[in-house]
Coordinates of C-alpha atoms and ligand atoms in Angstrom, one line a residue:
X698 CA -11.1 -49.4 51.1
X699 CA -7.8 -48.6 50.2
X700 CA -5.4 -49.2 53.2
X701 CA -2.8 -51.5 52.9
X702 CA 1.0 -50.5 53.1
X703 CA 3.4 -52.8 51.0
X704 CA 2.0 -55.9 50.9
X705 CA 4.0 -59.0 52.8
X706 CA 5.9 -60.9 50.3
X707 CA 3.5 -64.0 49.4
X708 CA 0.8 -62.6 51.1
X709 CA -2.7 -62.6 49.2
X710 CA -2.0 -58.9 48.6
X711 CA 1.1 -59.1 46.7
X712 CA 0.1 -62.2 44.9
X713 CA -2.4 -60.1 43.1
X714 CA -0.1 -57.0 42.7
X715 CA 2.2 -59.4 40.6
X716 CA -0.1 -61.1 38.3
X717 CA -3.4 -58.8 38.0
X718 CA -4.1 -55.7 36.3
X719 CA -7.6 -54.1 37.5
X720 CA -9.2 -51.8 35.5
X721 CA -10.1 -48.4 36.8
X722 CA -7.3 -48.8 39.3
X723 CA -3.6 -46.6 39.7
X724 CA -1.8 -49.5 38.8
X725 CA 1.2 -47.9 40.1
X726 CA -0.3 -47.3 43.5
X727 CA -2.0 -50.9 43.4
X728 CA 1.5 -52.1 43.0
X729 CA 3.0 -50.7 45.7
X730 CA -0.1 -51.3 48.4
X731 CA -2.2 -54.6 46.9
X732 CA -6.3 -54.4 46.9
X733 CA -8.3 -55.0 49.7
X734 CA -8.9 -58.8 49.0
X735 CA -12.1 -59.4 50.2
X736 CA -13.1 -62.7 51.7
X737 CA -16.6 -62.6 52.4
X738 CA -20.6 -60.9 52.4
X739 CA -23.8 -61.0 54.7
X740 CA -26.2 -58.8 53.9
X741 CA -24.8 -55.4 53.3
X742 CA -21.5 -56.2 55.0
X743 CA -17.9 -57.5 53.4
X744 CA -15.0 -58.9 55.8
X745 CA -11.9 -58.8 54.2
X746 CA -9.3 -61.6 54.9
X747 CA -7.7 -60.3 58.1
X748 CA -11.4 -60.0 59.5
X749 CA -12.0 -56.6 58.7
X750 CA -15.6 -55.6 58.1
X751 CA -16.8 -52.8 55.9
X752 CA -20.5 -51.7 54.3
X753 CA -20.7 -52.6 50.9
X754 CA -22.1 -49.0 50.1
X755 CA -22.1 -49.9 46.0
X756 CA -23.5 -53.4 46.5
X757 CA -20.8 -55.1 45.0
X758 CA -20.7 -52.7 41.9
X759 CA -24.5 -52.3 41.8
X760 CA -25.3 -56.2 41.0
X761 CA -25.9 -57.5 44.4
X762 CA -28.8 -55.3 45.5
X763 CA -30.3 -58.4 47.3
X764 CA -27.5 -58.2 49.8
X765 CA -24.7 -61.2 50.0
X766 CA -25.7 -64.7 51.6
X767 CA -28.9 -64.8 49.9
X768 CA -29.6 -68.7 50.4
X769 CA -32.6 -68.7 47.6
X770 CA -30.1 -67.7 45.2
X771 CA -27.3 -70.3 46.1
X772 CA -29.8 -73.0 46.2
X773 CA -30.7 -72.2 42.5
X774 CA -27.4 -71.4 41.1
X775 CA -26.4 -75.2 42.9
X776 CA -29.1 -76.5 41.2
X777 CA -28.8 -75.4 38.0
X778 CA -25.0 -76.0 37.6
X779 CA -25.7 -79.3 38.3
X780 CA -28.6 -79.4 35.6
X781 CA -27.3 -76.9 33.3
X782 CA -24.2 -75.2 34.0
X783 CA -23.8 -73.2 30.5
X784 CA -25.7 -73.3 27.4
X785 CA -25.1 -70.7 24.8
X786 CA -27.7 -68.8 22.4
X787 CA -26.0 -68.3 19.4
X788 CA -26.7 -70.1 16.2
X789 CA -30.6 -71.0 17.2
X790 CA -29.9 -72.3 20.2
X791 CA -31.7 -71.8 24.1
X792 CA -32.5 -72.9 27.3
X793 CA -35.3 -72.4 29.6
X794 CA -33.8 -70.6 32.3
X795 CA -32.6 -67.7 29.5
X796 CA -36.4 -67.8 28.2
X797 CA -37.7 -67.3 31.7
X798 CA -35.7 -64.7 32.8
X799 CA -36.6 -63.0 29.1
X800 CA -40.0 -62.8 29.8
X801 CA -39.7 -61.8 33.4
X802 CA -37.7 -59.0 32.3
X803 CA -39.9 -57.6 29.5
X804 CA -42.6 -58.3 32.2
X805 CA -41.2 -55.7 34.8
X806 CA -39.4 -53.7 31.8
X807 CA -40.1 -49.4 33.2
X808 CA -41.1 -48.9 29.2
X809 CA -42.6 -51.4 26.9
X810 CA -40.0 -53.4 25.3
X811 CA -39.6 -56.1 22.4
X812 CA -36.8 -58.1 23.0
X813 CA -34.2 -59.2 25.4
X814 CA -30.6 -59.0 24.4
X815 CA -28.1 -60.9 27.2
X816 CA -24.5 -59.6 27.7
X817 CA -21.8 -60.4 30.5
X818 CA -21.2 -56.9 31.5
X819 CA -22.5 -53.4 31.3
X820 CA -19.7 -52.9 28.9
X821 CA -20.8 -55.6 26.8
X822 CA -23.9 -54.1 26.9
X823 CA -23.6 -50.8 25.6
X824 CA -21.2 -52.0 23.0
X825 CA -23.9 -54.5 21.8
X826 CA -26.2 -51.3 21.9
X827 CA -23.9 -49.7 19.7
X828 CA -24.0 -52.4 17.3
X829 CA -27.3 -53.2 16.9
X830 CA -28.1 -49.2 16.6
X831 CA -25.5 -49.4 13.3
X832 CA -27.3 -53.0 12.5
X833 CA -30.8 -51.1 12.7
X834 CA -30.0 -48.2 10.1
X835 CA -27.7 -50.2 8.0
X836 CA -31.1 -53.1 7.7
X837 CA -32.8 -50.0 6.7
X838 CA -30.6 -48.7 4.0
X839 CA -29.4 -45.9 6.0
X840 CA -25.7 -46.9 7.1
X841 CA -24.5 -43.5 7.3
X842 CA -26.7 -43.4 10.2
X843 CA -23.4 -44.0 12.6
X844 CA -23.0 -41.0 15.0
X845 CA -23.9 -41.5 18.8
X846 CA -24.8 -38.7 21.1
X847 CA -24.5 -39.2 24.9
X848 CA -24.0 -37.2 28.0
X849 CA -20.6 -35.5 29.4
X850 CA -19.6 -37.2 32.7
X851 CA -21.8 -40.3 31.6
X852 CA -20.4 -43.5 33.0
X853 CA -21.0 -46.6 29.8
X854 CA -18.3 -49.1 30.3
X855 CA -14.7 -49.9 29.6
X856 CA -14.9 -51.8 26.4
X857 CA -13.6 -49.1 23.3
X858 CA -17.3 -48.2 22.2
X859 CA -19.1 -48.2 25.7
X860 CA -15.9 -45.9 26.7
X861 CA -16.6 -44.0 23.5
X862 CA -20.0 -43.1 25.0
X863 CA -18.8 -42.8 28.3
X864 CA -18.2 -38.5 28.7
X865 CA -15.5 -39.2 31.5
X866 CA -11.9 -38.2 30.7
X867 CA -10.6 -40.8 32.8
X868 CA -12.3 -43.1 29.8
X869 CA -10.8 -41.4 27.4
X870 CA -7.0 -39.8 27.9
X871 CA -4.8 -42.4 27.9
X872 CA -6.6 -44.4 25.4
X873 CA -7.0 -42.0 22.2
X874 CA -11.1 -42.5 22.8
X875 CA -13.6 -41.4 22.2
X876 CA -13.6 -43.0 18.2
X877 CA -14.7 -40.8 15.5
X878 CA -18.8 -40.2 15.9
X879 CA -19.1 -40.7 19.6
X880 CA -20.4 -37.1 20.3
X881 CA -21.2 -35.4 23.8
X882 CA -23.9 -32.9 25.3
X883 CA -24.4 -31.4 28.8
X884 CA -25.4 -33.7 31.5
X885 CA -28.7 -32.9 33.1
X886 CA -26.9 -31.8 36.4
X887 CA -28.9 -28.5 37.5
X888 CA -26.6 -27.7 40.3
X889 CA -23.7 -28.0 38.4
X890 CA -24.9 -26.7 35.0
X891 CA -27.9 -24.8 35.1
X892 CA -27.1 -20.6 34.9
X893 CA -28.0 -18.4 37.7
X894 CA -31.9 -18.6 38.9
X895 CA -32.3 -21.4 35.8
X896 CA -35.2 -23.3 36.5
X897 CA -35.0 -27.2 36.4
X898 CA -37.6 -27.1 33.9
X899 CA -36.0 -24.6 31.9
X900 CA -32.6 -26.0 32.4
X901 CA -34.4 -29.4 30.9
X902 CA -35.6 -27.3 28.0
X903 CA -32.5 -25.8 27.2
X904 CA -30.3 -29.4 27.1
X905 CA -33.3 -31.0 24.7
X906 CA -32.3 -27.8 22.3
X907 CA -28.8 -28.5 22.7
X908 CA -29.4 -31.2 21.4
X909 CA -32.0 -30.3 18.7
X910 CA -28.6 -28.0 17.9
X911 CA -26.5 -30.9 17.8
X912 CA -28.1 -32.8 15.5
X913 CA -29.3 -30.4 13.1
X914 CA -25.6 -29.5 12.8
X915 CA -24.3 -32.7 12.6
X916 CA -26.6 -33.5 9.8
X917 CA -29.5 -35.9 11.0
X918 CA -29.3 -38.6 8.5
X919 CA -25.4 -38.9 10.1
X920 CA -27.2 -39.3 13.6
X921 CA -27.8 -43.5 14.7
X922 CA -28.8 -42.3 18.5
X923 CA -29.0 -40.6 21.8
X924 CA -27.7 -42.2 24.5
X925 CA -29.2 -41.2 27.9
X926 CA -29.7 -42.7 31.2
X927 CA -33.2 -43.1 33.5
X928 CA -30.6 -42.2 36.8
X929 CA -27.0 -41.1 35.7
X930 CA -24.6 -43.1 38.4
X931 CA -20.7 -42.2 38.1
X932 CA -21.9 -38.5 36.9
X933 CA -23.6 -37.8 40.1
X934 CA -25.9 -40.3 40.7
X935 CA -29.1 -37.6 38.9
X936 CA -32.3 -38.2 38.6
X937 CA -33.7 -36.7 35.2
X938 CA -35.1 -33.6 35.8
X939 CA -39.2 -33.3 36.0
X940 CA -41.2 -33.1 32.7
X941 CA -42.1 -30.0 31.1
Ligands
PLP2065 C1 -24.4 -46.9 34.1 C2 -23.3 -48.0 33.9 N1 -23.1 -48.4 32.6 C3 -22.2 -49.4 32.3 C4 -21.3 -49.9 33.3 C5 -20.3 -50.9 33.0 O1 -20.6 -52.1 33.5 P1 -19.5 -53.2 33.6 O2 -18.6 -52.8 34.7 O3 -20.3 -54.4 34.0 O4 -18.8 -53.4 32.3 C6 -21.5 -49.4 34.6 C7 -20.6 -49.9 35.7 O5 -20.6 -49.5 36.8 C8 -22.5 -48.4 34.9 O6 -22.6 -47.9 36.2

């Protein structure tokens, strides 16, 4: 989406050149063409403001998989800012949209799950992960219990622990990450990984003794958890491979 050429002075473009930094962006390439400022969505389409119209292939970045211009959605979120607009959960306190939406989601949860815990951000999210993992063992006496295993070419965020997990060296480089503890194994990517005439199957049995290896080397009492993912998306968008 990356087109302009040196933004007009004053224009949209070079207003946000000169007052925003974007993450995940060449900040000196963003400052000498400007973003793509989007204006609009319908359905899986953007227009950007000088009428250009592109397919939001990522849907937005993977949060508006309902498409844009849902009216449903507008009508509640008008609805609710004028009931509600914020309410926050610390301290004992609720609301009864937060409740709802708990239970929905440890209705449709994949796995059986306890509890809900709400974050802003995917980021935020797997650094929350992170803490609660070194809450958990350090509740049950075991606060050595700090390392965190994850995939090679994983994808977790921007914040310092969710790049810490993240296995991409874009994440890391420029940043001195990952922190002490954040440890990485092979991703489960058979056509890149897998050795000549390797099964899926056996590739899959080979990474789970990797990491069997891993630990066992690392000392398992040191080890808090293993962070994987159902579909890995910035590593290749890979399905994990079929059960043994
Ligand atoms: C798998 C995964 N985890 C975490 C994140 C980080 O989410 P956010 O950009 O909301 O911080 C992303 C973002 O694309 C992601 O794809």
């Amino acid at each position: 989406m990356s087109e302009n050429k040196s933004p007009r002075p004053n224009s949209p473009e070079a207003r946000d050149a000169a007052s925003i930094i974007h993450p995940l962006t060449n900040l000196k390439t963003h400052l000498e063409q400007g973003p793509v400022v989007v204006a609009e969505g319908e359905g899986v389409w953007v227009t950007d403001i000088h009428g250009k119209k592109y397919i939001e292939g990522m849907s937005g970045l993977w949060c508006i998989s309902l498409g844009y211009g849902q009216e449903r959605l507008v009508a509640a979120a008008a609805e609710q800012m004028r009931r509600l607009p914020y309410y926050h959960l610390t301290n004992h306190k609720s609301h009864s949209p937060v409740i709802d939406l708990a239970e929905k989601l440890l209705e449709i949860a994949p796995v059986p799950m306890s509890k809900i815990w709400f974050a802003n951000s995917g980021s935020e999210g797997n650094d929350s992960a992170v803490r609660i993992v070194w809450y958990y063992w350090t509740a049950l006496g075991q606060p050595e219990r700090r390392k965190l295993i994850s995939h090679r070419q994983a994808y977790h965020g921007n914040t310092i622990a969710a790049a810490s997990l993240s296995g991409m060296h874009y994440n890391h480089a420029s940043f001195g990450l990952p922190l002490d503890g954040f440890l990485h194994i092979t991703p489960p990517h058979h056509y890149r990984f897998a050795d000549p005439g390797e099964s899926e199957e056996d590739f899959a049995s080979r990474l789970a003794n990797d990491l069997d290896t891993l630990i066992q080397a690392e000392g398992p009492e040191t080890v808090g958890a293993f962070f994987t993912e159902p579909v890995m998306g910035a590593g290749g968008v890979l399905g994990a491979p079929p059960p043994n």
